[in-house]
Amino acid sequence: MSQNRFQNLYPPMPSIFMAPTEIMYDAKHLFLFSHTQGVKKPYKEVIDICWGDAHSGGTKPLTFVRQVIAVCIYPELLQETTIAPDVKERARRLLRECPGGSVGKYCVCGIPFVQDGVCEFISKRDGGVPSYPEDIFICSGSQNALMFVLKLLVHGKGLAQTGVLTPIPCYPTFVMGLTELGAAMVPYYLCEDDGWCLHVEELRRALATSRSHCNPRILYVINPGNPTGHVQSRESIEEVIRFAAEEELFIFADEVYQDMMYAEGSQFVSYKKVLFEMGPQYSNTVELASFHSVSKGIMGECGLRCGYVELVNLDPSVKQSVTSAFNTERNTAVIGQIALNIMVDPPKPGDPSYPTFSQVSLHETVEALPGTSFQAGSGGIYAYLRLDLPQKALLQAKEEGTDPDLMYCSRLLEEEGVCLVVGKEHGQQEGTYHIRICIGTTSTRLKEVLRRLKSFHLRFLNEFS
Amino acid sequence: MSQNRFQNLYPPMPSIFMAPTEIMYDAKHLFLFSHTQGVKKPYKEVIDICWGDAHSGGTKPLTFVRQVIAVCIYPELLQETTIAPDVKERARRLLRECPGGSVGKYCVCGIPFVQDGVCEFISKRDGGVPSYPEDIFICSGSQNALMFVLKLLVHGKGLAQTGVLTPIPCYPTFVMGLTELGAAMVPYYLCEDDGWCLHVEELRRALATSRSHCNPRILYVINPGNPTGHVQSRESIEEVIRFAAEEELFIFADEVYQDMMYAEGSQFVSYKKVLFEMGPQYSNTVELASFHSVSKGIMGECGLRCGYVELVNLDPSVKQSVTSAFNTERNTAVIGQIALNIMVDPPKPGDPSYPTFSQVSLHETVEALPGTSFQAGSGGIYAYLRLDLPQKALLQAKEEGTDPDLMYCSRLLEEEGVCLVVGKEHGQQEGTYHIRICIGTTSTRLKEVLRRLKSFHLRFLNEFS
């Protein structure tokens, strides 16, 4: 096949970004290979702490989730005495609600019972703000939901090209998705010196600049932040909503880390709650899409693939078409939907499965490393560290024709067997360098990562001082 | 939100098609509603026999599949004495091969062990023709795989617009997918009078006609046919491959019904096998994508969402990019992949779970109805019946402003509680009318459907004679 058959391979990423670095994965495989060949390394195991994948980080899956799914898959387990009554009750209920009482059938539009559960969860979370099943779209994960809604909105070329205001730093798959759909990424920079706050003046600057080359219509926010861990205050959210209302922007609120708040006194407030508390001038007009996922939340079930988007303030004239478009192409695995039901309606204190459930916690503390700077977040599962790399290291990277943070991470992997995400994958201000650590892991593992990182970092500074 | 925000809602279908008819679903819901209101109907239950959904049709899921998945989800079940040893062995093996030994982790590129199993299955099926893991792309169902490959190839407008030769009749979601991606559907008609054979002269005609308005590059075939049930002979496949080679068309072979052959003496031969047996002139050059799915096959696990595509003869220069594109956006549920592994490597005679497994069969006979004509197929799970409707019925439909086959099906649903698929959803020759019945169901259910259909049909003919 000739290359020109494939016209739609990804166009290059914007220059402040790099695509996920296969070089890191190659290095990891190379280590594993050399290990089998008897090559000695100072460590016994590569710790991969790149991804927001709680179970990979050593967190145990929640027994209640796994038992309910096992029973739904194989209902003969309802006879087992070792399975708790509340597990059986939930499984029976879910099986009744599955199409035809089985997890093996097509389920095109999402299970109504699961949609209802999502609404109850949202309404309870938001202090009674109503949520309607017809606004809930269940997908194979939040990224899938994001792409579904984006695809409906993104169009045009040149000045008409849909622009999407995108926070920097931001995880790379979102930016790749924008590129693929033909949207213009409009970067707005989060303020590192102010704990990665979102400043509305920066949104204004980004919007004004973008008007010279595209048509900005969507504002993407991630709260709690990925990779920053920053959690927006109610005031900050209000400001953003006012700005979106003025500029007629559709807000995409990526709120997948909403259940993972670790800083004392810090609280997650949803965009929807704030929107509705700002009164009808906003709550009846501002378009909002809010995303959540079973991959994150307290379950960390990344392999089950399920998430949802709630669409608020869609014009009734397009709602039916959006619903039809959704139903035509989405067909989410039934088992993922079962997990979603448990995420939004976990066992309660007093339920037999409650203790098993609440024992498990993803929240771990993270400490700053010497020779780096760190703006501690209050939520989410990542720590984003800034590296102040010596001039000599920057020159060395230039000589090697690579990026300084990639050079740093490659060596860290090679020398200490720790695999982190290179800052440039998230986009960063020119001349700044970062690394992202997933802190959604066990404390033992995190301590070991920090031990290795510290040892490497001091050696690295020493080499290039 | 104003309508013009959503630029990408589906454009209308080509005129020989209609989108899946919500009216049928509405009618079904209306019945259920009237039932709860105490309205009397001559039947107690609506039989929905539209979709290719074996479990909806009453077929029981395979115990081996369900047990292996339950154990993988909740490995404590390995302690249960009621679970057969081969189930435990398969589950242990699969868990070892899952990323990090769990079904709860991201699995971006597919599980290598599952890819290997698919290759072994293909190679065995094709009498030893080799199959390579790097050519296997695991997706959330075959439609998802189809859209992935199409998306990479479809581009252009006007004369440069990618054209896709599409069999008529064809299931509607494929046509909707083409429309969504901006491809030109190039219809070629299967020959009803010749048992729904694919005639190469018709391909030639369609191709020649299409060149006046697009750039035909892809040839889509469904074998065994949906909805026709026709199974292509080796000679027919050879002809198609020669034609594709001459015209430099990329063959998309939808072979999801390959395991469902019911006519005696009839045999499924894959496009890949034929291609490789035609010698290097073809086997080294013709581009082929072959699709399969756990929704079909012997398992009928539509709710688990998993399928694969094998890409043959990709140019090495694009292969890496295709793989990267795939890995960036696909993240198939791990449980679906487990089901795929069992589909391609079912228990063997002698294994403790074998009897449970082989007891289950989807193959049922289907009989023609009086007053219709029927070209019996040899494989797949559908029967496609032609209705020879009286002139008066056609006039009545015209008066009602509806399609004759839709009128027929709506009345059938209303009067007899049987829900079938309207022919026009699959596209049909002007002036012909059809209905599709899913025969992947129990014989009791199918007999009841035929009984009700016959009763209705005679009444209908009588009314309009």
mmCIF file of C-alpha atoms in Angstrom, chain B residues 239-380:
data_model
loop_
_atom_site.group_PDB
_atom_site.id
_atom_site.type_symbol
_atom_site.label_atom_id
_atom_site.label_comp_id
_atom_site.label_asym_id
_atom_site.label_seq_id
_atom_site.Cartn_x
_atom_site.Cartn_y
_atom_site.Cartn_z
ATOM 1 C CA GLU B 239 -13.263 -13.218 -9.042
ATOM 2 C CA VAL B 240 -13.745 -10.436 -6.521
ATOM 3 C CA ILE B 241 -10.067 -10.504 -5.580
ATOM 4 C CA ARG B 242 -8.983 -10.359 -9.232
ATOM 5 C CA PHE B 243 -11.306 -7.415 -9.761
ATOM 6 C CA ALA B 244 -9.951 -5.621 -6.665
ATOM 7 C CA ALA B 245 -6.378 -6.232 -7.841
ATOM 8 C CA GLU B 246 -7.110 -4.803 -11.311
ATOM 9 C CA GLU B 247 -8.858 -1.770 -9.916
ATOM 10 C CA GLU B 248 -6.531 -1.305 -6.924
ATOM 11 C CA LEU B 249 -9.345 -1.516 -4.422
ATOM 12 C CA PHE B 250 -8.819 -2.167 -0.728
ATOM 13 C CA ILE B 251 -11.056 -5.129 0.208
ATOM 14 C CA PHE B 252 -13.010 -4.875 3.467
ATOM 15 C CA ALA B 253 -14.251 -8.398 4.166
ATOM 16 C CA ASP B 254 -16.881 -8.410 6.890
ATOM 17 C CA GLU B 255 -16.710 -12.042 7.963
ATOM 18 C CA VAL B 256 -18.416 -11.843 11.344
ATOM 19 C CA TYR B 257 -20.832 -14.666 10.545
ATOM 20 C CA GLN B 258 -18.081 -17.074 9.535
ATOM 21 C CA ASP B 259 -18.834 -19.534 12.359
ATOM 22 C CA MET B 260 -22.531 -19.690 11.560
ATOM 23 C CA MET B 261 -22.967 -22.010 8.618
ATOM 24 C CA TYR B 262 -26.168 -23.982 8.599
ATOM 25 C CA ALA B 263 -26.762 -25.345 5.087
ATOM 26 C CA GLU B 264 -25.541 -28.886 4.644
ATOM 27 C CA GLY B 265 -22.360 -29.130 2.595
ATOM 28 C CA SER B 266 -21.869 -25.394 2.642
ATOM 29 C CA GLN B 267 -18.519 -24.149 3.864
ATOM 30 C CA PHE B 268 -17.102 -20.803 4.780
ATOM 31 C CA VAL B 269 -13.876 -19.878 2.980
ATOM 32 C CA SER B 270 -12.145 -16.698 4.083
ATOM 33 C CA TYR B 271 -10.968 -13.985 1.716
ATOM 34 C CA LYS B 272 -7.507 -14.319 3.185
ATOM 35 C CA LYS B 273 -7.253 -18.035 2.462
ATOM 36 C CA VAL B 274 -8.343 -17.552 -1.120
ATOM 37 C CA LEU B 275 -6.021 -14.580 -1.528
ATOM 38 C CA PHE B 276 -3.029 -16.604 -0.360
ATOM 39 C CA GLU B 277 -3.895 -19.551 -2.514
ATOM 40 C CA MET B 278 -4.010 -17.348 -5.617
ATOM 41 C CA GLY B 279 -0.245 -16.940 -5.490
ATOM 42 C CA PRO B 280 2.170 -14.093 -4.819
ATOM 43 C CA GLN B 281 0.840 -11.903 -7.639
ATOM 44 C CA TYR B 282 -2.205 -11.410 -5.426
ATOM 45 C CA SER B 283 -1.141 -12.489 -1.957
ATOM 46 C CA ASN B 284 1.691 -9.944 -1.849
ATOM 47 C CA THR B 285 -0.257 -7.012 -3.189
ATOM 48 C CA VAL B 286 -3.993 -6.979 -2.587
ATOM 49 C CA GLU B 287 -4.880 -4.970 0.514
ATOM 50 C CA LEU B 288 -7.348 -6.759 2.738
ATOM 51 C CA ALA B 289 -9.053 -6.020 6.035
ATOM 52 C CA SER B 290 -10.968 -8.913 7.561
ATOM 53 C CA PHE B 291 -13.361 -8.386 10.491
ATOM 54 C CA HIS B 292 -14.733 -10.714 13.160
ATOM 55 C CA SER B 293 -16.615 -10.220 16.433
ATOM 56 C CA VAL B 294 -17.607 -11.923 19.694
ATOM 57 C CA SER B 295 -21.106 -10.511 19.181
ATOM 58 C CA LYS B 296 -21.548 -13.024 16.433
ATOM 59 C CA GLY B 297 -19.675 -16.305 16.174
ATOM 60 C CA ILE B 298 -20.813 -19.090 18.416
ATOM 61 C CA MET B 299 -20.950 -16.914 21.515
ATOM 62 C CA GLY B 300 -23.326 -14.122 20.588
ATOM 63 C CA GLU B 301 -21.939 -11.968 23.416
ATOM 64 C CA CYS B 302 -23.095 -8.634 22.020
ATOM 65 C CA GLY B 303 -22.962 -6.900 25.400
ATOM 66 C CA LEU B 304 -19.266 -7.592 25.972
ATOM 67 C CA ARG B 305 -18.099 -5.523 22.976
ATOM 68 C CA CYS B 306 -15.070 -7.026 21.311
ATOM 69 C CA GLY B 307 -13.919 -7.784 17.805
ATOM 70 C CA TYR B 308 -10.826 -7.601 15.666
ATOM 71 C CA VAL B 309 -9.585 -6.647 12.247
ATOM 72 C CA GLU B 310 -6.668 -8.328 10.479
ATOM 73 C CA LEU B 311 -4.910 -5.960 8.070
ATOM 74 C CA VAL B 312 -3.091 -7.733 5.268
ATOM 75 C CA ASN B 313 -0.551 -6.205 2.853
ATOM 76 C CA LEU B 314 -0.223 -2.825 4.507
ATOM 77 C CA ASP B 315 2.795 -1.031 3.135
ATOM 78 C CA PRO B 316 5.556 -1.231 5.775
ATOM 79 C CA SER B 317 5.975 2.538 5.483
ATOM 80 C CA VAL B 318 2.483 3.183 6.836
ATOM 81 C CA LYS B 319 2.202 0.233 9.176
ATOM 82 C CA GLN B 320 3.949 1.950 12.067
ATOM 83 C CA SER B 321 1.747 5.022 11.723
ATOM 84 C CA VAL B 322 -1.416 2.933 11.571
ATOM 85 C CA THR B 323 -0.313 1.081 14.691
ATOM 86 C CA SER B 324 0.404 4.349 16.499
ATOM 87 C CA ALA B 325 -2.942 5.815 15.461
ATOM 88 C CA PHE B 326 -4.631 2.674 16.713
ATOM 89 C CA ASN B 327 -2.811 2.615 20.019
ATOM 90 C CA THR B 328 -3.585 6.251 20.665
ATOM 91 C CA GLU B 329 -7.305 5.972 20.514
ATOM 92 C CA ARG B 330 -8.320 2.396 21.178
ATOM 93 C CA ASN B 331 -8.591 0.989 24.622
ATOM 94 C CA THR B 332 -10.718 -2.091 24.479
ATOM 95 C CA ALA B 333 -12.368 -3.432 27.638
ATOM 96 C CA VAL B 334 -10.244 -6.276 28.998
ATOM 97 C CA ILE B 335 -13.265 -8.501 29.620
ATOM 98 C CA GLY B 336 -14.233 -8.336 25.954
ATOM 99 C CA GLN B 337 -10.735 -9.474 25.062
ATOM 100 C CA ILE B 338 -11.120 -12.456 27.370
ATOM 101 C CA ALA B 339 -14.299 -13.393 25.497
ATOM 102 C CA LEU B 340 -12.408 -13.009 22.212
ATOM 103 C CA ASN B 341 -9.751 -15.400 23.445
ATOM 104 C CA ILE B 342 -12.405 -18.009 24.180
ATOM 105 C CA MET B 343 -14.102 -17.453 20.826
ATOM 106 C CA VAL B 344 -10.883 -18.194 18.926
ATOM 107 C CA ASP B 345 -9.849 -21.007 21.265
ATOM 108 C CA PRO B 346 -12.954 -22.751 22.599
ATOM 109 C CA PRO B 347 -12.780 -25.806 24.877
ATOM 110 C CA LYS B 348 -11.900 -28.975 23.025
ATOM 111 C CA PRO B 349 -13.616 -32.371 23.146
ATOM 112 C CA GLY B 350 -12.401 -34.037 26.328
ATOM 113 C CA ASP B 351 -12.083 -30.779 28.262
ATOM 114 C CA PRO B 352 -14.446 -30.821 31.265
ATOM 115 C CA SER B 353 -16.386 -27.835 29.903
ATOM 116 C CA TYR B 354 -16.759 -29.216 26.425
ATOM 117 C CA PRO B 355 -20.246 -30.736 26.691
ATOM 118 C CA THR B 356 -21.753 -27.568 28.147
ATOM 119 C CA PHE B 357 -20.170 -25.694 25.327
ATOM 120 C CA SER B 358 -21.194 -27.740 22.340
ATOM 121 C CA GLN B 359 -24.784 -28.220 23.463
ATOM 122 C CA VAL B 360 -25.513 -24.691 22.485
ATOM 123 C CA SER B 361 -26.291 -24.096 18.851
ATOM 124 C CA LEU B 362 -27.613 -21.088 16.980
ATOM 125 C CA HIS B 363 -28.413 -22.925 13.794
ATOM 126 C CA GLU B 364 -32.088 -23.221 13.145
ATOM 127 C CA THR B 365 -33.954 -23.872 10.006
ATOM 128 C CA VAL B 366 -36.075 -21.249 8.430
ATOM 129 C CA GLU B 367 -38.997 -21.816 6.162
ATOM 130 C CA ALA B 368 -40.425 -19.621 3.507
ATOM 131 C CA LEU B 369 -43.831 -18.119 4.068
ATOM 132 C CA PRO B 370 -46.701 -18.423 1.584
ATOM 133 C CA GLY B 371 -47.193 -15.296 -0.512
ATOM 134 C CA THR B 372 -43.568 -14.255 -0.287
ATOM 135 C CA SER B 373 -40.422 -15.363 -2.039
ATOM 136 C CA PHE B 374 -37.286 -16.404 -0.270
ATOM 137 C CA GLN B 375 -33.740 -17.033 -1.435
ATOM 138 C CA ALA B 376 -32.449 -19.356 1.262
ATOM 139 C CA GLY B 377 -28.937 -18.594 2.477
ATOM 140 C CA SER B 378 -26.391 -21.003 3.874
ATOM 141 C CA GLY B 379 -24.829 -18.981 6.678
ATOM 142 C CA GLY B 380 -25.194 -16.046 8.991
#
